[in-house]
XYZ file of C-alpha atoms in Angstrom:
433
model
C 122.072 -134.195 186.499
C 125.506 -133.867 188.235
C 127.385 -136.635 186.276
C 131.049 -137.649 185.913
C 132.850 -140.815 184.804
C 131.902 -144.180 183.264
C 129.893 -145.841 180.516
C 129.253 -149.138 178.789
C 132.383 -151.249 179.431
C 133.027 -152.353 175.859
C 133.588 -148.773 174.746
C 135.149 -147.416 177.943
C 138.757 -146.356 177.887
C 138.554 -143.421 180.289
C 140.389 -140.120 180.398
C 143.872 -140.386 178.987
C 145.602 -138.399 181.741
C 144.950 -140.777 184.626
C 148.446 -142.201 184.537
C 150.033 -138.749 184.442
C 148.531 -136.602 187.197
C 148.498 -132.877 186.526
C 148.402 -130.338 189.317
C 147.647 -126.664 188.963
C 146.954 -123.967 191.491
C 144.950 -121.224 189.881
C 146.733 -118.581 191.946
C 148.643 -118.268 195.184
C 146.637 -118.842 198.332
C 148.116 -116.937 201.254
C 147.556 -117.679 204.912
C 146.574 -114.840 207.199
C 149.621 -113.264 208.823
C 151.079 -115.317 211.622
C 149.450 -118.590 210.617
C 151.431 -121.781 210.140
C 150.108 -123.462 206.992
C 151.008 -126.948 208.252
C 149.285 -126.547 211.612
C 146.306 -124.291 210.942
C 145.023 -124.799 207.416
C 141.994 -127.082 207.155
C 142.569 -129.457 204.258
C 139.470 -130.210 202.197
C 139.632 -132.602 199.258
C 136.737 -132.397 196.805
C 136.473 -135.617 194.807
C 134.772 -134.945 191.503
C 134.740 -131.794 189.395
C 131.202 -131.845 188.038
C 128.436 -129.369 188.798
C 128.254 -130.163 192.532
C 131.977 -130.572 193.182
C 133.102 -127.461 191.317
C 130.526 -125.293 193.029
C 131.371 -126.758 196.446
C 135.066 -126.048 195.954
C 134.311 -122.425 195.103
C 131.962 -121.970 198.056
C 134.550 -123.260 200.542
C 136.530 -120.096 199.853
C 134.281 -118.148 202.224
C 137.040 -118.931 204.743
C 140.689 -118.073 204.084
C 142.092 -120.855 206.279
C 141.021 -123.765 204.042
C 143.371 -125.524 201.644
C 141.104 -126.744 198.814
C 142.068 -129.524 196.405
C 139.744 -130.591 193.596
C 140.429 -134.073 192.181
C 139.019 -134.772 188.730
C 140.032 -137.271 186.025
C 139.895 -134.650 183.273
C 141.657 -131.283 182.919
C 138.421 -129.600 181.895
C 134.852 -129.295 183.150
C 132.247 -131.342 181.284
C 128.740 -129.947 180.776
C 126.945 -133.254 180.836
C 123.631 -131.563 180.092
C 125.078 -130.703 176.667
C 126.541 -134.075 175.700
C 123.637 -134.790 173.310
C 124.569 -131.571 171.497
C 128.218 -132.579 171.420
C 127.358 -135.952 169.872
C 125.234 -134.293 167.171
C 127.851 -131.564 166.580
C 125.410 -128.808 167.502
C 127.350 -127.619 170.537
C 130.416 -128.084 172.720
C 130.430 -129.657 176.179
C 133.733 -128.714 177.830
C 134.914 -125.613 179.677
C 138.384 -124.659 180.907
C 138.554 -124.980 184.700
C 140.639 -121.813 184.719
C 137.461 -119.884 183.929
C 135.413 -121.644 186.640
C 137.515 -122.207 189.756
C 138.185 -119.512 192.306
C 141.554 -118.222 193.432
C 143.770 -120.661 195.292
C 141.952 -123.905 194.464
C 144.369 -126.662 193.449
C 143.192 -128.857 190.578
C 144.658 -132.363 190.560
C 143.962 -134.250 187.336
C 143.832 -137.812 188.611
C 141.324 -140.386 189.889
C 140.618 -141.271 193.500
C 140.870 -145.024 194.059
C 140.505 -145.369 197.846
C 139.592 -143.297 200.891
C 141.525 -144.325 204.001
C 139.361 -142.914 206.792
C 141.744 -144.013 209.546
C 144.777 -142.280 208.035
C 142.637 -139.510 206.482
C 144.165 -139.895 203.062
C 142.788 -140.196 199.551
C 144.774 -142.523 197.338
C 144.996 -141.656 193.664
C 145.465 -143.775 190.542
C 148.900 -142.227 190.039
C 150.066 -143.637 193.383
C 149.969 -140.298 195.148
C 148.057 -139.798 198.424
C 146.325 -136.613 199.589
C 145.874 -135.842 203.273
C 142.521 -134.395 204.311
C 140.583 -133.038 207.237
C 137.311 -133.200 205.287
C 136.173 -134.763 202.022
C 133.370 -133.589 199.783
C 132.332 -136.713 197.912
C 130.983 -135.491 194.555
C 131.908 -138.324 192.209
C 128.680 -137.966 190.200
C 126.814 -140.705 188.412
C 127.922 -142.986 185.583
C 126.226 -144.918 182.819
C 124.388 -148.010 184.003
C 125.788 -151.419 183.091
C 122.684 -153.465 182.211
C 122.609 -157.240 181.982
C 120.801 -157.195 178.626
C 122.679 -159.443 176.176
C 124.748 -157.552 173.628
C 124.689 -154.148 175.344
C 128.293 -154.279 176.520
C 129.491 -155.397 173.070
C 127.324 -153.408 170.677
C 125.558 -150.493 172.389
C 126.968 -146.981 172.720
C 126.704 -144.731 175.754
C 126.295 -140.963 175.981
C 126.817 -140.735 179.749
C 130.444 -139.560 179.684
C 132.617 -137.313 177.559
C 134.817 -140.198 176.388
C 131.877 -142.390 175.371
C 130.221 -139.369 173.730
C 133.394 -138.748 171.724
C 133.353 -142.316 170.430
C 129.649 -142.094 169.650
C 130.147 -138.822 167.788
C 132.888 -140.384 165.656
C 130.710 -143.407 164.915
C 127.798 -141.216 163.841
C 130.080 -139.457 161.409
C 130.726 -142.798 159.714
C 127.025 -143.616 159.231
C 124.996 -142.454 156.253
C 122.120 -140.170 157.202
C 119.539 -142.833 156.284
C 121.044 -145.526 158.560
C 118.576 -146.602 161.282
C 119.502 -145.430 164.788
C 117.877 -146.773 167.955
C 117.894 -144.794 171.194
C 117.053 -146.949 174.204
C 115.598 -145.143 177.201
C 112.577 -142.856 177.330
C 113.896 -140.557 180.066
C 114.962 -136.980 179.461
C 118.438 -137.941 178.201
C 116.961 -140.376 175.678
C 114.383 -137.822 174.515
C 116.993 -135.097 174.003
C 119.349 -137.443 172.164
C 116.626 -138.788 169.874
C 115.341 -135.281 169.163
C 118.779 -133.892 168.349
C 119.397 -136.645 165.796
C 115.868 -136.620 164.348
C 116.093 -132.882 163.682
C 119.154 -133.590 161.550
C 117.130 -135.959 159.399
C 118.345 -139.243 160.842
C 116.034 -142.248 160.978
C 115.528 -142.594 164.727
C 113.555 -145.047 166.847
C 113.126 -144.202 170.535
C 112.433 -147.287 172.673
C 110.923 -145.933 175.881
C 110.307 -148.988 177.981
C 107.040 -148.349 179.789
C 106.428 -144.647 179.128
C 107.851 -141.751 177.161
C 109.372 -139.093 179.457
C 107.674 -140.339 182.648
C 108.784 -137.276 184.621
C 106.644 -134.953 182.479
C 102.935 -134.251 182.860
C 100.496 -135.987 180.512
C 100.261 -132.848 178.385
C 104.035 -132.500 178.285
C 104.433 -136.102 177.160
C 101.891 -135.603 174.379
C 103.755 -132.538 173.158
C 107.083 -134.397 173.092
C 105.548 -137.388 171.291
C 104.005 -135.150 168.622
C 107.264 -133.285 168.087
C 109.236 -136.508 167.655
C 106.651 -137.992 165.287
C 106.540 -134.802 163.235
C 110.317 -135.024 162.809
C 110.184 -138.625 161.617
C 111.138 -140.443 164.821
C 109.321 -143.631 165.818
C 108.332 -143.697 169.489
C 107.806 -147.161 170.999
C 106.187 -147.356 174.441
C 105.371 -150.432 176.471
C 108.203 -152.548 175.091
C 111.761 -153.300 176.093
C 114.992 -154.198 174.347
C 115.906 -157.754 175.280
C 119.001 -158.062 173.108
C 121.339 -155.796 171.163
C 122.980 -157.150 168.016
C 125.617 -155.539 165.776
C 122.957 -154.432 163.301
C 119.655 -154.855 165.155
C 117.761 -154.787 168.433
C 115.335 -157.400 169.709
C 112.156 -156.021 171.273
C 109.538 -157.636 173.479
C 106.367 -156.153 174.935
C 105.264 -159.121 177.033
C 102.192 -159.750 174.898
C 103.679 -160.877 171.610
C 106.632 -162.680 170.146
C 109.929 -160.820 170.006
C 110.444 -158.408 167.136
C 113.800 -157.763 165.489
C 114.343 -154.201 164.254
C 117.253 -153.076 162.133
C 119.639 -150.766 163.979
C 122.938 -149.662 162.517
C 123.684 -147.831 165.766
C 122.144 -148.417 169.200
C 122.526 -145.697 171.847
C 121.840 -146.814 175.425
C 120.568 -144.082 177.769
C 118.525 -146.212 180.174
C 119.574 -145.771 183.777
C 122.536 -144.561 185.762
C 124.957 -146.106 188.215
C 127.556 -144.822 190.676
C 131.320 -145.254 190.968
C 132.319 -147.849 193.566
C 134.752 -145.618 195.465
C 132.605 -145.268 198.600
C 131.791 -148.952 198.970
C 135.370 -149.942 198.121
C 136.527 -147.639 200.914
C 134.328 -149.307 203.541
C 131.605 -146.646 203.565
C 127.952 -147.623 203.519
C 125.958 -146.874 200.388
C 122.462 -147.455 199.086
C 121.773 -150.219 196.587
C 122.834 -148.056 193.638
C 126.118 -146.992 195.244
C 125.257 -143.518 196.563
C 126.922 -142.600 199.838
C 124.440 -142.960 202.687
C 124.223 -139.703 204.663
C 122.052 -137.873 207.139
C 120.020 -134.807 206.152
C 123.116 -132.565 206.379
C 124.767 -134.753 203.696
C 127.246 -136.112 206.252
C 128.227 -139.775 205.880
C 126.575 -142.007 208.469
C 129.977 -143.651 208.963
C 132.318 -140.650 209.171
C 131.458 -137.037 209.940
C 134.504 -135.850 208.015
C 133.014 -137.066 204.727
C 130.182 -135.087 203.166
C 128.416 -136.057 199.939
C 127.057 -133.840 197.163
C 125.055 -134.155 193.961
C 124.147 -137.503 192.429
C 126.476 -139.345 194.838
C 124.414 -138.544 197.963
C 121.644 -140.646 199.483
C 120.404 -138.591 202.452
C 118.453 -140.787 204.872
C 118.419 -143.446 202.158
C 115.990 -141.258 200.181
C 118.054 -139.503 197.459
C 116.851 -136.552 195.460
C 116.341 -136.899 191.706
C 119.640 -137.063 189.839
C 119.735 -133.764 187.993
C 121.809 -130.740 187.134
C 119.154 -128.716 188.935
C 119.819 -130.365 192.297
C 123.590 -130.636 191.864
C 124.352 -126.960 192.500
C 122.314 -126.574 195.699
C 123.588 -129.913 197.023
C 127.149 -128.829 196.283
C 126.542 -125.594 198.169
C 124.892 -127.529 201.025
C 127.882 -129.878 201.261
C 130.294 -126.951 201.415
C 128.155 -125.266 204.083
C 128.168 -128.470 206.145
C 131.970 -128.608 206.052
C 132.186 -124.906 206.910
C 129.850 -125.434 209.858
C 131.907 -128.332 211.181
C 135.104 -126.283 210.923
C 133.382 -123.433 212.768
C 132.029 -125.803 215.416
C 128.384 -125.031 214.639
C 125.474 -127.324 213.799
C 125.107 -127.905 210.043
C 121.785 -127.111 208.411
C 119.646 -129.831 206.855
C 118.753 -130.072 203.173
C 116.420 -127.284 202.107
C 115.647 -127.408 198.396
C 112.451 -126.890 196.459
C 112.233 -128.370 192.993
C 110.568 -126.321 190.268
C 110.525 -128.757 187.338
C 112.778 -129.609 184.421
C 113.840 -128.329 181.005
C 114.072 -130.563 177.936
C 115.502 -129.576 174.568
C 113.937 -130.878 171.364
C 116.614 -130.146 168.814
C 117.839 -126.580 168.502
C 114.524 -124.836 167.892
C 112.041 -126.294 170.379
C 111.881 -127.489 173.941
C 109.680 -127.838 176.960
C 109.848 -126.310 180.427
C 107.867 -128.585 182.700
C 106.606 -126.977 185.913
C 106.619 -129.046 189.110
C 105.750 -128.636 192.750
C 108.453 -128.263 195.355
C 108.283 -132.030 195.946
C 109.329 -132.539 192.301
C 105.925 -133.794 191.138
C 105.064 -132.438 187.696
C 101.865 -130.377 187.384
C 99.896 -129.910 184.181
C 101.636 -126.648 183.279
C 104.446 -126.416 180.774
C 105.988 -124.001 178.282
C 106.768 -125.470 174.892
C 108.043 -124.588 171.436
C 110.592 -121.901 170.762
C 110.157 -120.372 174.210
C 110.816 -123.782 175.768
C 114.091 -123.961 173.806
C 115.101 -120.470 174.948
C 114.408 -121.332 178.587
C 116.487 -124.515 178.314
C 119.447 -122.649 176.811
C 119.239 -119.864 179.382
C 119.101 -122.483 182.129
C 122.230 -124.242 180.841
C 124.110 -120.942 180.761
C 122.757 -119.924 184.161
C 124.189 -123.023 185.842
C 127.696 -122.059 184.721
C 127.633 -118.268 184.878
C 125.250 -117.541 187.759
C 126.079 -120.464 189.958
C 129.600 -121.828 189.466
C 131.283 -118.624 188.268
C 129.332 -116.489 190.719
C 130.609 -118.602 193.599
C 134.156 -118.332 192.223
C 133.969 -114.539 192.302
C 131.839 -114.156 195.436
C 131.889 -117.280 197.624
C 128.703 -117.892 199.566
C 126.536 -115.773 197.288
C 124.554 -118.483 195.536
C 120.921 -118.893 196.493
C 118.298 -121.395 195.411
C 114.568 -122.078 195.889
C 113.859 -123.316 199.401
C 111.074 -125.659 200.363
C 111.822 -126.241 204.025
C 113.335 -129.363 205.588
C 112.249 -132.624 204.031
C 109.603 -134.691 205.817
C 111.051 -136.949 208.482
C 112.366 -140.065 206.816
C 111.258 -143.517 208.035
C 113.745 -145.518 210.037
C 113.555 -148.282 207.435
C 115.031 -145.938 204.832
C 118.242 -145.611 206.774
C 118.609 -149.383 206.849
C 118.266 -149.806 203.078
C 122.000 -149.837 202.545
C 124.776 -151.923 201.126
C 127.296 -152.826 203.785
C 130.977 -152.590 202.871
């Protein structure tokens, strides 16, 4: 999952540097001899410094006539796929951008608040405006804001670094025997519940309909057995209908509501998108992803290209994931490079291979999937599953982002051919500005 800013409103205070923008250029970027920087440099602003945005910024350096600015609300890169480790104090989740970004990329620590497509400027929270020739829109996903009573007041999010920091501090205050409820049976909920259960905490995982629905039946059985063996209660087929300061209310549709004690409720169910695109008059899908064609170019403006979780190509987005973020970031950069060169951009060409899930620090599961991202009944579990997950996390940083920083254009990924032609109705499933 390529994910950036936002969480449950009651606990959201955001990065502290938004009111004081910080700019750094990692090294001097020189124009080829005889060039006028004002007249010949192509200005590309990358909005969002997550997996997709950081990789895209690095890949743009295949040309030496591009002025690259990366806008991010934090001065450091956040490994969102490690936030469950950060919360449990079993790992860190931040990396210095100085070790990730290639030579000449300017990092602006600020938040984009509006894209003025007519003036070709990006307005920032600090009041500053950045001119652009092209934008790579890589704002990532944010924690969903559900309408369930009590969530905004009493639930805790793990979707962002700031919310994870607050959750980590709160966990430190709780005795080990205090009941903890994790809401959401997706991969984030499973990893969070497993990390805490391995530490001996009393965890209940409320899955909604199904535990880890992405996994194969065999993979789900393995995860359920692991959680049960480590003392976690797994509840399928029910939903949380209310969150209270010290409890959750559950309903399964077939019985009266049940109140379960919960000293801490962690909400991992669902993701949303920042409202920057819609607020700037650009069409999005119902969730807020920028609507694009199959080259990731906005249907409203061919100077805006989306990447990662923020893209909805043909109204049919790919699964939000760290796996897809890198290739989509590279694709977005390639689209911009093609437009600068005056050539036709390529369409999305990505084959999925599955997903990795950690179960604490000593077990995990590598689920195999077909190129269409449908899980097959093949998986690797146990200690080897944990090793594969850790290697994968390191690979994303060292063999994708850092590789592109040192050798722009070098990253490859599994290809599955162009996606099937999308129905015309998909392109109409949008939210008008």
